Each structure stands twice: as structure tokens, then as C-alpha cells.
Amino acid sequence: MRHNAPQLLTSRRKFTFMMGAGLLGLTHQLSRAVGEETSPDSTSPDSPNTDRAYWTVGENSRWWWYERHQLRGKAWRVTGITTPLDKETNEVYTGREGYLDPQIVTETVRNLIREVSDEEIEEAMQKYSDREADKDRKRRRGRPPSDWILSLTTTELRAWLRTVEVPDVSVRGMTCWCHLVRDHSFDPEKIEGLTEEEQFELHAAAHFGY
């Protein structure tokens, strides 16, 4: 497994909380979820419900980690995080036990590059320069998005999103990932590994008419 920590994109919706609470605050908030990993009635990584999960990246000013989201009832909830790694030294956090083993994170997520290079952005600008928002699709609040945007892979979406500016569109009552899949018809495999920030950008792009 590759443990080299990529330079991560900070979610503006989580940045204020992460900076204020820090890693310990986060782990205290998730202590119940982490504790479920050792409880008899918890959903284990090998259980039949494992496919009803997705992963996102979490971070604060010093550490980064993966967060597992699972469907509990009708809501997606964080049910554990992997052992945090230092952004600068790649050192494993040892101040607390009970984290998930990074090995259970899907290979697709682990192998994604989360920082888009200037060259990739320039290539996306040239490749997708003819793509424009559609007024009718915008009036339908991006439902469904175009076949083109639905066909892009995570890597392609990540590069293309750097080339457009769209207004923020909020999501209520569920995670952005769940909304993209359930209400905007995105394939979970094609958006797997997008950061929360990128998910919200993609959601806004769909509403903007792409």
C-alpha cells in the first residue's frame, strides 16, 4: 500500500471546524463511531453491508485521514476514520487507538492523486473548452446533468472542475455524495475519491447547467 501523503484540498465547509477543534476534537466527536468497530453489533469491514459505504478524505492543519461513511437507517454517517498521517513527515498518529486499518480503504480511493497539476488544468481547459452550461438544464436544477458530465471519471472531473467557476449550492438533509448519486444520477464509481469540496463543486456545476 502506498502511504505517501498527497497534498490535499481543504474543504471550506470543514476548514473552520477542523482548525478550531483539531485532531483530538475530531476523534472525540467520532469516539462513538470508532468504538462501534469493536462492538458485537457493529458493521464490520467484512459484513454484507460493506458495499453500502463510501470514503472521503479528512484533514486538519497537520494530519490527514480517510473517513468511512455507511448507511445507517436512512442517513449516511461517519462510522470510523483511518489512522491519521502527518502531512509533512508521513508519521503515523499514536495519541489514540481504535482507528480503522487503511488497508480496508478501496484501492480506487487510495491511488487517486488529489492535487491537480497546472498541466492537467491546461489540458482540461483545451479539451473541454466547447462545453457550456445549458439554460434548460439549469432550470431543472441540474436534473439530470448532461450525459457528458456523467461520463467523466474522478480524475477527469477533478481537472475539469478547476476550469469553471460556479456559485455554491447547498445540500440539506443528506451528504453531498448521497445527493449526487440519488438525485443527480452520478455513478458512485465515477465520483469515488472526490473530496467533500469537490463534491460540492460538482453539485454546483450540475445545477449551473452542465
PDB file of C-alpha atoms in Angstrom:
ATOM      1  CA  MET A   1       0.000   0.000   0.000  1.00  0.00           C
ATOM      2  CA  ARG A   2       1.170   3.474  -0.809  1.00  0.00           C
ATOM      3  CA  HIS A   3       1.322   5.654   2.299  1.00  0.00           C
ATOM      4  CA  ASN A   4       2.878   8.783   0.817  1.00  0.00           C
ATOM      5  CA  ALA A   5       0.530  11.562   1.793  1.00  0.00           C
ATOM      6  CA  PRO A   6      -0.714  13.646  -1.155  1.00  0.00           C
ATOM      7  CA  GLN A   7      -1.242  17.361  -0.771  1.00  0.00           C
ATOM      8  CA  LEU A   8      -4.939  17.557  -0.014  1.00  0.00           C
ATOM      9  CA  LEU A   9      -7.567  20.053  -0.956  1.00  0.00           C
ATOM     10  CA  THR A  10      -9.123  21.639   2.132  1.00  0.00           C
ATOM     11  CA  SER A  11     -12.902  21.704   2.248  1.00  0.00           C
ATOM     12  CA  ARG A  12     -14.052  25.193   3.058  1.00  0.00           C
ATOM     13  CA  ARG A  13     -17.083  23.685   4.746  1.00  0.00           C
ATOM     14  CA  LYS A  14     -14.876  21.754   7.181  1.00  0.00           C
ATOM     15  CA  PHE A  15     -11.874  24.027   7.482  1.00  0.00           C
ATOM     16  CA  THR A  16     -13.178  26.252  10.278  1.00  0.00           C
ATOM     17  CA  PHE A  17     -14.219  23.282  12.375  1.00  0.00           C
ATOM     18  CA  MET A  18     -11.012  21.355  11.772  1.00  0.00           C
ATOM     19  CA  MET A  19      -8.762  24.268  12.612  1.00  0.00           C
ATOM     20  CA  GLY A  20     -10.696  25.076  15.770  1.00  0.00           C
ATOM     21  CA  ALA A  21     -11.189  21.590  17.099  1.00  0.00           C
ATOM     22  CA  GLY A  22      -8.027  19.952  15.797  1.00  0.00           C
ATOM     23  CA  LEU A  23      -7.465  16.250  15.604  1.00  0.00           C
ATOM     24  CA  LEU A  24      -8.380  15.489  19.211  1.00  0.00           C
ATOM     25  CA  GLY A  25     -11.668  17.310  18.884  1.00  0.00           C
ATOM     26  CA  LEU A  26     -12.489  15.287  15.812  1.00  0.00           C
ATOM     27  CA  THR A  27     -11.614  11.984  17.414  1.00  0.00           C
ATOM     28  CA  HIS A  28     -13.713  12.810  20.462  1.00  0.00           C
ATOM     29  CA  GLN A  29     -16.615  13.618  18.171  1.00  0.00           C
ATOM     30  CA  LEU A  30     -16.137  10.293  16.390  1.00  0.00           C
ATOM     31  CA  SER A  31     -15.370   8.262  19.510  1.00  0.00           C
ATOM     32  CA  ARG A  32     -18.741   6.541  19.402  1.00  0.00           C
ATOM     33  CA  ALA A  33     -18.274   5.641  15.737  1.00  0.00           C
ATOM     34  CA  VAL A  34     -14.756   4.361  16.349  1.00  0.00           C
ATOM     35  CA  GLY A  35     -15.999   2.406  19.335  1.00  0.00           C
ATOM     36  CA  GLU A  36     -18.539   0.651  17.121  1.00  0.00           C
ATOM     37  CA  GLU A  37     -15.680  -1.040  15.312  1.00  0.00           C
ATOM     38  CA  THR A  38     -15.143  -3.310  18.339  1.00  0.00           C
ATOM     39  CA  SER A  39     -18.746  -3.722  19.442  1.00  0.00           C
ATOM     40  CA  PRO A  40     -20.562  -7.014  18.727  1.00  0.00           C
ATOM     41  CA  ASP A  41     -23.359  -5.370  16.714  1.00  0.00           C
ATOM     42  CA  SER A  42     -21.188  -3.107  14.608  1.00  0.00           C
ATOM     43  CA  THR A  43     -20.876  -3.286  10.824  1.00  0.00           C
ATOM     44  CA  SER A  44     -17.509  -4.928  10.243  1.00  0.00           C
ATOM     45  CA  PRO A  45     -15.413  -4.412   7.081  1.00  0.00           C
ATOM     46  CA  ASP A  46     -16.255  -7.987   6.024  1.00  0.00           C
ATOM     47  CA  SER A  47     -20.000  -7.778   6.564  1.00  0.00           C
ATOM     48  CA  PRO A  48     -22.551  -7.923   3.685  1.00  0.00           C
ATOM     49  CA  ASN A  49     -23.215  -4.187   4.179  1.00  0.00           C
ATOM     50  CA  THR A  50     -19.672  -3.158   3.229  1.00  0.00           C
ATOM     51  CA  ASP A  51     -20.772  -2.257  -0.299  1.00  0.00           C
ATOM     52  CA  ARG A  52     -23.079   0.357   1.206  1.00  0.00           C
ATOM     53  CA  ALA A  53     -20.152   2.550   2.125  1.00  0.00           C
ATOM     54  CA  TYR A  54     -18.039   5.262   0.580  1.00  0.00           C
ATOM     55  CA  TRP A  55     -14.832   7.018   1.559  1.00  0.00           C
ATOM     56  CA  THR A  56     -13.816  10.668   1.763  1.00  0.00           C
ATOM     57  CA  VAL A  57     -10.616  12.379   2.875  1.00  0.00           C
ATOM     58  CA  GLY A  58     -10.467  14.349   6.126  1.00  0.00           C
ATOM     59  CA  GLU A  59      -7.742  16.675   7.298  1.00  0.00           C
ATOM     60  CA  ASN A  60      -6.752  19.457   9.649  1.00  0.00           C
ATOM     61  CA  SER A  61      -3.722  21.724   9.661  1.00  0.00           C
ATOM     62  CA  ARG A  62      -1.316  18.862  10.405  1.00  0.00           C
ATOM     63  CA  TRP A  63      -2.940  15.462   9.787  1.00  0.00           C
ATOM     64  CA  TRP A  64      -4.936  13.717   7.062  1.00  0.00           C
ATOM     65  CA  TRP A  65      -7.008  10.529   7.098  1.00  0.00           C
ATOM     66  CA  TYR A  66      -9.800   8.643   5.324  1.00  0.00           C
ATOM     67  CA  GLU A  67     -13.377   8.729   6.626  1.00  0.00           C
ATOM     68  CA  ARG A  68     -15.775   5.818   6.085  1.00  0.00           C
ATOM     69  CA  HIS A  69     -19.433   6.694   5.529  1.00  0.00           C
ATOM     70  CA  GLN A  70     -22.095   3.999   5.850  1.00  0.00           C
ATOM     71  CA  LEU A  71     -25.858   3.975   5.504  1.00  0.00           C
ATOM     72  CA  ARG A  72     -27.414   3.659   8.949  1.00  0.00           C
ATOM     73  CA  GLY A  73     -31.165   3.697   8.649  1.00  0.00           C
ATOM     74  CA  LYS A  74     -31.906   6.467   6.145  1.00  0.00           C
ATOM     75  CA  ALA A  75     -28.838   8.578   6.873  1.00  0.00           C
ATOM     76  CA  TRP A  76     -25.189   8.322   5.834  1.00  0.00           C
ATOM     77  CA  ARG A  77     -22.967   8.544   8.885  1.00  0.00           C
ATOM     78  CA  VAL A  78     -19.222   8.540   9.539  1.00  0.00           C
ATOM     79  CA  THR A  79     -18.568   5.142  11.114  1.00  0.00           C
ATOM     80  CA  GLY A  80     -14.814   5.368  11.501  1.00  0.00           C
ATOM     81  CA  ILE A  81     -11.611   7.021  10.321  1.00  0.00           C
ATOM     82  CA  THR A  82      -8.240   5.554   9.427  1.00  0.00           C
ATOM     83  CA  THR A  83      -5.127   6.245  11.455  1.00  0.00           C
ATOM     84  CA  PRO A  84      -4.108   9.857  10.695  1.00  0.00           C
ATOM     85  CA  LEU A  85      -0.807  10.568   8.939  1.00  0.00           C
ATOM     86  CA  ASP A  86       1.339  13.673   9.325  1.00  0.00           C
ATOM     87  CA  LYS A  87       1.191  15.773   6.147  1.00  0.00           C
ATOM     88  CA  GLU A  88       4.858  16.721   6.282  1.00  0.00           C
ATOM     89  CA  THR A  89       6.609  13.628   7.663  1.00  0.00           C
ATOM     90  CA  ASN A  90       4.035  10.890   6.907  1.00  0.00           C
ATOM     91  CA  GLU A  91       4.371   9.912  10.587  1.00  0.00           C
ATOM     92  CA  VAL A  92       1.548   7.780  11.976  1.00  0.00           C
ATOM     93  CA  TYR A  93      -0.512   9.363  14.763  1.00  0.00           C
ATOM     94  CA  THR A  94      -0.028   7.426  18.036  1.00  0.00           C
ATOM     95  CA  GLY A  95      -2.020   9.540  20.502  1.00  0.00           C
ATOM     96  CA  ARG A  96      -5.120   7.362  20.318  1.00  0.00           C
ATOM     97  CA  GLU A  97      -6.131   3.804  19.419  1.00  0.00           C
ATOM     98  CA  GLY A  98      -9.212   2.427  17.696  1.00  0.00           C
ATOM     99  CA  TYR A  99      -8.696   3.768  14.181  1.00  0.00           C
ATOM    100  CA  LEU A 100      -9.543   1.786  11.048  1.00  0.00           C
ATOM    101  CA  ASP A 101      -6.788  -0.004   9.163  1.00  0.00           C
ATOM    102  CA  PRO A 102      -6.014   1.982   5.966  1.00  0.00           C
ATOM    103  CA  GLN A 103      -5.829  -1.360   4.124  1.00  0.00           C
ATOM    104  CA  ILE A 104      -9.641  -1.591   4.084  1.00  0.00           C
ATOM    105  CA  VAL A 105      -9.905   1.630   2.058  1.00  0.00           C
ATOM    106  CA  THR A 106     -10.703   0.787  -1.540  1.00  0.00           C
ATOM    107  CA  GLU A 107      -7.755   0.797  -3.930  1.00  0.00           C
ATOM    108  CA  THR A 108      -9.513   3.301  -6.188  1.00  0.00           C
ATOM    109  CA  VAL A 109      -9.569   5.862  -3.392  1.00  0.00           C
ATOM    110  CA  ARG A 110      -6.046   5.117  -2.138  1.00  0.00           C
ATOM    111  CA  ASN A 111      -4.482   5.507  -5.569  1.00  0.00           C
ATOM    112  CA  LEU A 112      -6.107   8.787  -6.516  1.00  0.00           C
ATOM    113  CA  ILE A 113      -3.952  11.888  -6.876  1.00  0.00           C
ATOM    114  CA  ARG A 114      -5.658  14.713  -5.025  1.00  0.00           C
ATOM    115  CA  GLU A 115      -3.663  17.644  -6.284  1.00  0.00           C
ATOM    116  CA  VAL A 116      -4.245  18.635  -9.893  1.00  0.00           C
ATOM    117  CA  SER A 117      -1.186  19.941 -11.729  1.00  0.00           C
ATOM    118  CA  ASP A 118      -1.153  23.119 -13.813  1.00  0.00           C
ATOM    119  CA  GLU A 119      -0.549  20.958 -16.882  1.00  0.00           C
ATOM    120  CA  GLU A 120      -3.649  18.878 -16.199  1.00  0.00           C
ATOM    121  CA  ILE A 121      -5.742  22.005 -15.742  1.00  0.00           C
ATOM    122  CA  GLU A 122      -4.444  23.474 -19.009  1.00  0.00           C
ATOM    123  CA  GLU A 123      -5.183  20.204 -20.803  1.00  0.00           C
ATOM    124  CA  ALA A 124      -8.728  20.158 -19.394  1.00  0.00           C
ATOM    125  CA  MET A 125      -9.297  23.766 -20.467  1.00  0.00           C
ATOM    126  CA  GLN A 126      -8.373  22.882 -24.042  1.00  0.00           C
ATOM    127  CA  LYS A 127     -10.146  19.536 -24.100  1.00  0.00           C
ATOM    128  CA  TYR A 128     -13.433  20.805 -22.667  1.00  0.00           C
ATOM    129  CA  SER A 129     -13.412  24.400 -23.936  1.00  0.00           C
ATOM    130  CA  ASP A 130     -16.531  23.774 -26.031  1.00  0.00           C
ATOM    131  CA  ARG A 131     -18.614  22.714 -23.046  1.00  0.00           C
ATOM    132  CA  GLU A 132     -21.177  25.270 -21.935  1.00  0.00           C
ATOM    133  CA  ALA A 133     -23.978  25.333 -19.413  1.00  0.00           C
ATOM    134  CA  ASP A 134     -27.466  24.660 -20.740  1.00  0.00           C
ATOM    135  CA  LYS A 135     -30.287  27.010 -19.723  1.00  0.00           C
ATOM    136  CA  ASP A 136     -32.963  24.302 -19.785  1.00  0.00           C
ATOM    137  CA  ARG A 137     -30.847  22.008 -17.638  1.00  0.00           C
ATOM    138  CA  LYS A 138     -30.209  24.869 -15.227  1.00  0.00           C
ATOM    139  CA  ARG A 139     -33.958  25.481 -14.900  1.00  0.00           C
ATOM    140  CA  ARG A 140     -34.333  21.811 -13.976  1.00  0.00           C
ATOM    141  CA  ARG A 141     -31.778  22.366 -11.200  1.00  0.00           C
ATOM    142  CA  GLY A 142     -29.286  20.127 -12.913  1.00  0.00           C
ATOM    143  CA  ARG A 143     -31.540  17.085 -13.032  1.00  0.00           C
ATOM    144  CA  PRO A 144     -30.360  15.159 -14.849  1.00  0.00           C
ATOM    145  CA  PRO A 145     -26.903  16.521 -15.603  1.00  0.00           C
ATOM    146  CA  SER A 146     -25.638  16.093 -19.157  1.00  0.00           C
ATOM    147  CA  ASP A 147     -24.549  12.684 -20.390  1.00  0.00           C
ATOM    148  CA  TRP A 148     -21.113  14.247 -20.888  1.00  0.00           C
ATOM    149  CA  ILE A 149     -20.515  15.223 -17.262  1.00  0.00           C
ATOM    150  CA  LEU A 150     -21.960  11.910 -16.076  1.00  0.00           C
ATOM    151  CA  SER A 151     -19.410  10.080 -18.227  1.00  0.00           C
ATOM    152  CA  LEU A 152     -16.306  11.741 -16.726  1.00  0.00           C
ATOM    153  CA  THR A 153     -14.084   9.792 -14.357  1.00  0.00           C
ATOM    154  CA  THR A 154     -12.956  11.082 -10.968  1.00  0.00           C
ATOM    155  CA  THR A 155      -9.618  12.219 -12.402  1.00  0.00           C
ATOM    156  CA  GLU A 156     -11.296  13.989 -15.333  1.00  0.00           C
ATOM    157  CA  LEU A 157     -13.849  15.656 -13.060  1.00  0.00           C
ATOM    158  CA  ARG A 158     -11.132  16.856 -10.695  1.00  0.00           C
ATOM    159  CA  ALA A 159      -9.211  18.553 -13.518  1.00  0.00           C
ATOM    160  CA  TRP A 160     -12.295  19.991 -15.240  1.00  0.00           C
ATOM    161  CA  LEU A 161     -13.723  21.462 -12.032  1.00  0.00           C
ATOM    162  CA  ARG A 162     -10.593  23.653 -11.799  1.00  0.00           C
ATOM    163  CA  THR A 163     -11.507  25.279 -15.116  1.00  0.00           C
ATOM    164  CA  VAL A 164     -15.016  26.518 -14.241  1.00  0.00           C
ATOM    165  CA  GLU A 165     -16.496  28.907 -11.709  1.00  0.00           C
ATOM    166  CA  VAL A 166     -19.928  28.116 -10.369  1.00  0.00           C
ATOM    167  CA  PRO A 167     -21.935  29.500  -7.420  1.00  0.00           C
ATOM    168  CA  ASP A 168     -22.321  27.415  -4.267  1.00  0.00           C
ATOM    169  CA  VAL A 169     -25.461  25.285  -3.991  1.00  0.00           C
ATOM    170  CA  SER A 170     -26.301  23.851  -0.593  1.00  0.00           C
ATOM    171  CA  VAL A 171     -27.408  20.302   0.201  1.00  0.00           C
ATOM    172  CA  ARG A 172     -29.757  19.629   3.082  1.00  0.00           C
ATOM    173  CA  GLY A 173     -30.749  16.508   4.946  1.00  0.00           C
ATOM    174  CA  MET A 174     -28.048  14.224   3.493  1.00  0.00           C
ATOM    175  CA  THR A 175     -24.433  14.160   2.438  1.00  0.00           C
ATOM    176  CA  CYS A 176     -23.497  15.713  -0.875  1.00  0.00           C
ATOM    177  CA  TRP A 177     -22.304  12.313  -2.123  1.00  0.00           C
ATOM    178  CA  CYS A 178     -25.676  10.721  -1.403  1.00  0.00           C
ATOM    179  CA  HIS A 179     -27.466  13.599  -3.171  1.00  0.00           C
ATOM    180  CA  LEU A 180     -25.222  13.349  -6.242  1.00  0.00           C
ATOM    181  CA  VAL A 181     -25.877   9.620  -6.557  1.00  0.00           C
ATOM    182  CA  ARG A 182     -29.548   9.513  -5.604  1.00  0.00           C
ATOM    183  CA  ASP A 183     -30.880  12.718  -7.152  1.00  0.00           C
ATOM    184  CA  HIS A 184     -28.368  13.615  -9.880  1.00  0.00           C
ATOM    185  CA  SER A 185     -27.701  10.124 -11.233  1.00  0.00           C
ATOM    186  CA  PHE A 186     -23.916  10.127 -10.802  1.00  0.00           C
ATOM    187  CA  ASP A 187     -22.251   6.709 -10.851  1.00  0.00           C
ATOM    188  CA  PRO A 188     -20.687   6.080  -7.397  1.00  0.00           C
ATOM    189  CA  GLU A 189     -17.582   4.590  -9.012  1.00  0.00           C
ATOM    190  CA  LYS A 190     -17.021   7.697 -11.159  1.00  0.00           C
ATOM    191  CA  ILE A 191     -17.063  10.076  -8.186  1.00  0.00           C
ATOM    192  CA  GLU A 192     -15.365   7.785  -5.687  1.00  0.00           C
ATOM    193  CA  GLY A 193     -12.479   9.608  -4.030  1.00  0.00           C
ATOM    194  CA  LEU A 194     -13.659  13.160  -4.696  1.00  0.00           C
ATOM    195  CA  THR A 195     -13.123  15.315  -1.642  1.00  0.00           C
ATOM    196  CA  GLU A 196     -16.141  16.895   0.006  1.00  0.00           C
ATOM    197  CA  GLU A 197     -15.122  20.212  -1.522  1.00  0.00           C
ATOM    198  CA  GLU A 198     -15.036  18.677  -4.990  1.00  0.00           C
ATOM    199  CA  GLN A 199     -18.405  17.001  -4.443  1.00  0.00           C
ATOM    200  CA  PHE A 200     -19.984  20.361  -3.672  1.00  0.00           C
ATOM    201  CA  GLU A 201     -18.292  21.901  -6.720  1.00  0.00           C
ATOM    202  CA  LEU A 202     -19.653  19.094  -8.904  1.00  0.00           C
ATOM    203  CA  HIS A 203     -23.114  19.572  -7.421  1.00  0.00           C
ATOM    204  CA  ALA A 204     -22.954  23.279  -8.178  1.00  0.00           C
ATOM    205  CA  ALA A 205     -21.805  22.568 -11.732  1.00  0.00           C
ATOM    206  CA  ALA A 206     -24.788  20.282 -12.276  1.00  0.00           C
ATOM    207  CA  HIS A 207     -27.176  22.973 -11.013  1.00  0.00           C
ATOM    208  CA  PHE A 208     -25.426  25.548 -13.208  1.00  0.00           C
ATOM    209  CA  GLY A 209     -26.500  23.541 -16.243  1.00  0.00           C
ATOM    210  CA  TYR A 210     -23.533  21.380 -17.198  1.00  0.00           C
TER     211      TYR A 210
END
